């Protein structure tokens, strides 16, 4: 019996797995973003906000929020048959910043989620990734009722380099979040290729 090409079993593709961080201020929508795209049930470490935390938790602008991430969020999305992203959502409050260094190890890139009502809250995340040379994109989460600004106005307010991707998104919407993640991966791979080219010349 002669076997043609069509009868051969296709070898399963071993996907490349990449780690992406999702960072930003308290209440900006990191947990929502991870949950919107994750193809597995997201791991969440949310706890209820308490009176004891009021002196250290700044809830101005997000008074309706009654829970907070105390360790991380975790999700997974397959972008292609050969490409899987593991998403790690960082805690947004200053008192949990000691976890960021652990979460950042091995990360290809990051998303810094921003809210135009509290734009200053994402400065710390931007500074963190700039100082460590981790490629990142900024995604403005378009909350209902929040003021909308042109992308270039936001870029100027954040003092972002032109090479840093800046996108508008809805953290509840799977497709817009996928667009943000694709932008991060493409930006990180471009940065990596540029570094290799520079090193070889």
Short mmCIF file of C-alpha atoms in Angstrom, two decimals:
data_model
loop_
_atom_site.label_atom_id
_atom_site.label_comp_id
_atom_site.label_asym_id
_atom_site.label_seq_id
_atom_site.Cartn_x
_atom_site.Cartn_y
_atom_site.Cartn_z
CA UNK A 1 0.00 0.00 0.00
CA UNK A 2 1.39 3.38 -1.01
CA UNK A 3 0.86 6.25 1.36
CA UNK A 4 0.51 9.70 -0.14
CA UNK A 5 1.21 12.98 1.56
CA UNK A 6 -2.41 13.32 2.59
CA UNK A 7 -2.30 10.14 4.65
CA UNK A 8 0.61 11.26 6.80
CA UNK A 9 -0.30 12.43 10.24
CA UNK A 10 0.43 16.07 10.79
CA UNK A 11 2.87 16.57 13.61
CA UNK A 12 1.40 18.51 16.49
CA UNK A 13 2.80 22.02 16.72
CA UNK A 14 4.69 22.79 19.91
CA UNK A 15 3.57 26.33 20.71
CA UNK A 16 5.89 29.08 21.82
CA UNK A 17 4.74 30.42 25.20
CA UNK A 18 5.31 34.05 26.09
CA UNK A 19 4.75 35.88 29.35
CA UNK A 20 2.99 39.24 29.29
CA UNK A 21 2.36 41.47 32.31
CA UNK A 22 -0.77 43.58 32.70
CA UNK A 23 -0.04 46.58 34.91
CA UNK A 24 -1.64 49.86 35.87
CA UNK A 25 -3.18 51.75 38.74
CA UNK A 26 -5.76 50.59 41.24
CA UNK A 27 -9.18 49.99 39.69
CA UNK A 28 -8.04 50.51 36.10
CA UNK A 29 -9.44 47.19 34.83
CA UNK A 30 -6.54 44.73 34.89
CA UNK A 31 -8.60 41.85 36.32
CA UNK A 32 -11.36 42.57 33.81
CA UNK A 33 -8.89 42.59 30.89
CA UNK A 34 -7.35 39.24 31.82
CA UNK A 35 -10.79 37.71 32.29
CA UNK A 36 -12.06 39.04 28.96
CA UNK A 37 -9.54 37.14 26.85
CA UNK A 38 -8.51 34.14 28.95
CA UNK A 39 -9.48 30.79 27.44
CA UNK A 40 -9.15 29.17 30.84
CA UNK A 41 -10.90 30.16 34.02
CA UNK A 42 -8.71 33.03 35.26
CA UNK A 43 -6.89 32.67 38.54
CA UNK A 44 -7.78 35.67 40.69
CA UNK A 45 -6.52 36.76 44.08
CA UNK A 46 -9.10 39.38 44.91
CA UNK A 47 -10.01 40.35 48.44
CA UNK A 48 -12.71 42.66 49.75
CA UNK A 49 -11.63 46.19 50.57
CA UNK A 50 -11.97 46.88 54.30
CA UNK A 51 -12.14 49.90 56.56
CA UNK A 52 -8.64 49.07 57.78
CA UNK A 53 -7.30 49.61 54.27
CA UNK A 54 -8.90 53.02 53.71
CA UNK A 55 -5.88 55.02 54.90
CA UNK A 56 -3.62 53.36 52.29
CA UNK A 57 -6.01 52.56 49.42
CA UNK A 58 -6.75 55.58 47.21
CA UNK A 59 -10.22 54.96 45.77
CA UNK A 60 -10.84 58.48 44.43
CA UNK A 61 -12.55 58.05 41.08
CA UNK A 62 -13.33 54.35 41.67
CA UNK A 63 -15.53 54.63 44.73
CA UNK A 64 -17.73 51.78 43.50
CA UNK A 65 -14.87 49.28 43.62
CA UNK A 66 -15.12 46.93 46.60
CA UNK A 67 -12.41 44.34 45.87
CA UNK A 68 -8.69 44.49 45.09
CA UNK A 69 -6.04 42.15 43.67
CA UNK A 70 -3.58 41.22 46.41
CA UNK A 71 -1.17 38.98 44.48
CA UNK A 72 -1.89 38.57 40.77
CA UNK A 73 -4.39 37.59 38.10
CA UNK A 74 -3.47 34.81 35.70
CA UNK A 75 -4.93 33.83 32.35
CA UNK A 76 -3.97 32.23 29.05
CA UNK A 77 -4.80 33.01 25.44
CA UNK A 78 -3.80 31.20 22.24
CA UNK A 79 -3.15 33.81 19.57
CA UNK A 80 -2.15 31.22 16.96
CA UNK A 81 -1.65 27.48 16.89
CA UNK A 82 2.04 28.09 17.60
CA UNK A 83 1.77 31.06 19.99
CA UNK A 84 0.34 31.10 23.51
CA UNK A 85 0.41 34.05 25.89
CA UNK A 86 0.40 33.70 29.66
CA UNK A 87 -1.04 36.84 31.21
CA UNK A 88 -0.05 38.01 34.67
CA UNK A 89 -2.04 40.90 36.10
CA UNK A 90 -0.11 42.87 38.71
CA UNK A 91 -1.65 44.36 41.88
CA UNK A 92 -2.25 48.08 41.47
CA UNK A 93 -1.70 49.38 44.99
CA UNK A 94 1.65 50.70 46.18
CA UNK A 95 1.72 48.34 49.15
CA UNK A 96 1.93 45.32 46.81
CA UNK A 97 4.71 46.65 44.60
CA UNK A 98 7.23 44.24 46.07
CA UNK A 99 5.51 41.53 43.97
CA UNK A 100 6.28 43.25 40.67
CA UNK A 101 9.92 42.18 40.52
CA UNK A 102 8.91 38.53 40.91
CA UNK A 103 6.16 38.77 38.31
CA UNK A 104 8.41 40.62 35.82
CA UNK A 105 11.00 37.85 35.63
CA UNK A 106 10.99 36.28 32.17
CA UNK A 107 8.35 38.63 30.77
CA UNK A 108 8.53 39.38 27.04
CA UNK A 109 6.57 42.58 27.45
CA UNK A 110 3.79 44.37 29.29
CA UNK A 111 0.54 46.26 28.92
CA UNK A 112 0.15 49.41 31.01
CA UNK A 113 -3.57 50.00 31.36
CA UNK A 114 -4.59 53.65 31.76
CA UNK A 115 -7.74 55.50 32.81
CA UNK A 116 -8.08 59.10 31.58
CA UNK A 117 -9.82 60.01 34.86
CA UNK A 118 -6.70 58.99 36.81
CA UNK A 119 -3.98 59.19 34.19
CA UNK A 120 -1.24 59.85 36.73
CA UNK A 121 -1.79 56.37 38.19
CA UNK A 122 -0.06 54.73 35.23
CA UNK A 123 3.15 56.82 35.47
CA UNK A 124 4.69 54.40 37.97
CA UNK A 125 4.09 51.41 35.67
CA UNK A 126 5.53 53.22 32.66
CA UNK A 127 8.60 54.23 34.67
CA UNK A 128 9.03 50.67 35.99
CA UNK A 129 9.17 49.08 32.53
CA UNK A 130 11.27 51.86 31.02
CA UNK A 131 13.91 51.51 33.73
CA UNK A 132 14.08 47.74 33.29
CA UNK A 133 14.09 47.80 29.49
CA UNK A 134 10.90 45.72 29.24
CA UNK A 135 8.94 46.56 26.06
CA UNK A 136 5.41 47.77 26.79
CA UNK A 137 2.31 49.24 25.22
CA UNK A 138 -0.13 51.64 26.85
CA UNK A 139 -3.83 50.81 26.52
CA UNK A 140 -6.38 53.45 27.49
CA UNK A 141 -9.39 51.68 28.98
CA UNK A 142 -12.41 53.60 27.68
CA UNK A 143 -14.69 53.56 30.70
CA UNK A 144 -18.34 54.51 30.24
CA UNK A 145 -18.72 58.20 31.00
CA UNK A 146 -14.98 58.94 30.96
CA UNK A 147 -13.68 61.78 28.78
CA UNK A 148 -12.27 60.65 25.44
CA UNK A 149 -9.11 62.26 24.12
CA UNK A 150 -7.18 61.86 20.85
CA UNK A 151 -4.38 59.30 21.08
CA UNK A 152 -1.70 61.93 20.46
CA UNK A 153 -3.05 64.08 23.31
CA UNK A 154 -2.71 61.12 25.68
CA UNK A 155 0.77 60.33 24.32
CA UNK A 156 1.87 63.89 25.04
CA UNK A 157 0.35 63.83 28.55
CA UNK A 158 2.23 60.60 29.33
CA UNK A 159 5.44 61.80 27.61
CA UNK A 160 5.66 58.53 25.68
CA UNK A 161 8.27 57.83 23.02
CA UNK A 162 6.82 57.52 19.51
CA UNK A 163 7.86 53.86 19.33
CA UNK A 164 5.65 52.88 22.30
CA UNK A 165 2.30 51.57 21.04
CA UNK A 166 -0.68 53.52 22.43
CA UNK A 167 -4.14 52.11 21.85
CA UNK A 168 -7.72 52.66 22.96
CA UNK A 169 -9.52 49.60 24.26
CA UNK A 170 -12.45 48.31 26.26
CA UNK A 171 -11.09 45.91 28.88
CA UNK A 172 -14.42 44.03 28.74
CA UNK A 173 -14.18 43.36 25.00
CA UNK A 174 -12.20 40.31 23.89
CA UNK A 175 -11.36 41.59 20.41
CA UNK A 176 -10.00 44.99 21.44
CA UNK A 177 -7.95 43.36 24.20
CA UNK A 178 -6.53 40.85 21.70
CA UNK A 179 -5.48 43.80 19.55
CA UNK A 180 -3.59 45.27 22.50
CA UNK A 181 -1.81 41.99 23.22
CA UNK A 182 -0.82 41.55 19.57
CA UNK A 183 0.61 45.09 19.59
CA UNK A 184 2.70 44.28 22.67
CA UNK A 185 4.10 41.07 21.15
CA UNK A 186 4.92 42.77 17.83
CA UNK A 187 6.58 45.70 19.62
CA UNK A 188 8.64 43.37 21.84
CA UNK A 189 9.79 41.24 18.90
CA UNK A 190 10.74 44.34 16.90
CA UNK A 191 12.75 45.67 19.84
CA UNK A 192 14.49 42.31 20.21
CA UNK A 193 15.36 42.18 16.50
CA UNK A 194 16.69 45.75 16.60
CA UNK A 195 18.92 44.91 19.57
CA UNK A 196 20.31 41.83 17.78
CA UNK A 197 21.02 43.86 14.65
CA UNK A 198 22.75 46.57 16.66
CA UNK A 199 24.88 43.99 18.48
CA UNK A 200 25.99 42.38 15.21
CA UNK A 201 27.16 45.63 13.61
#
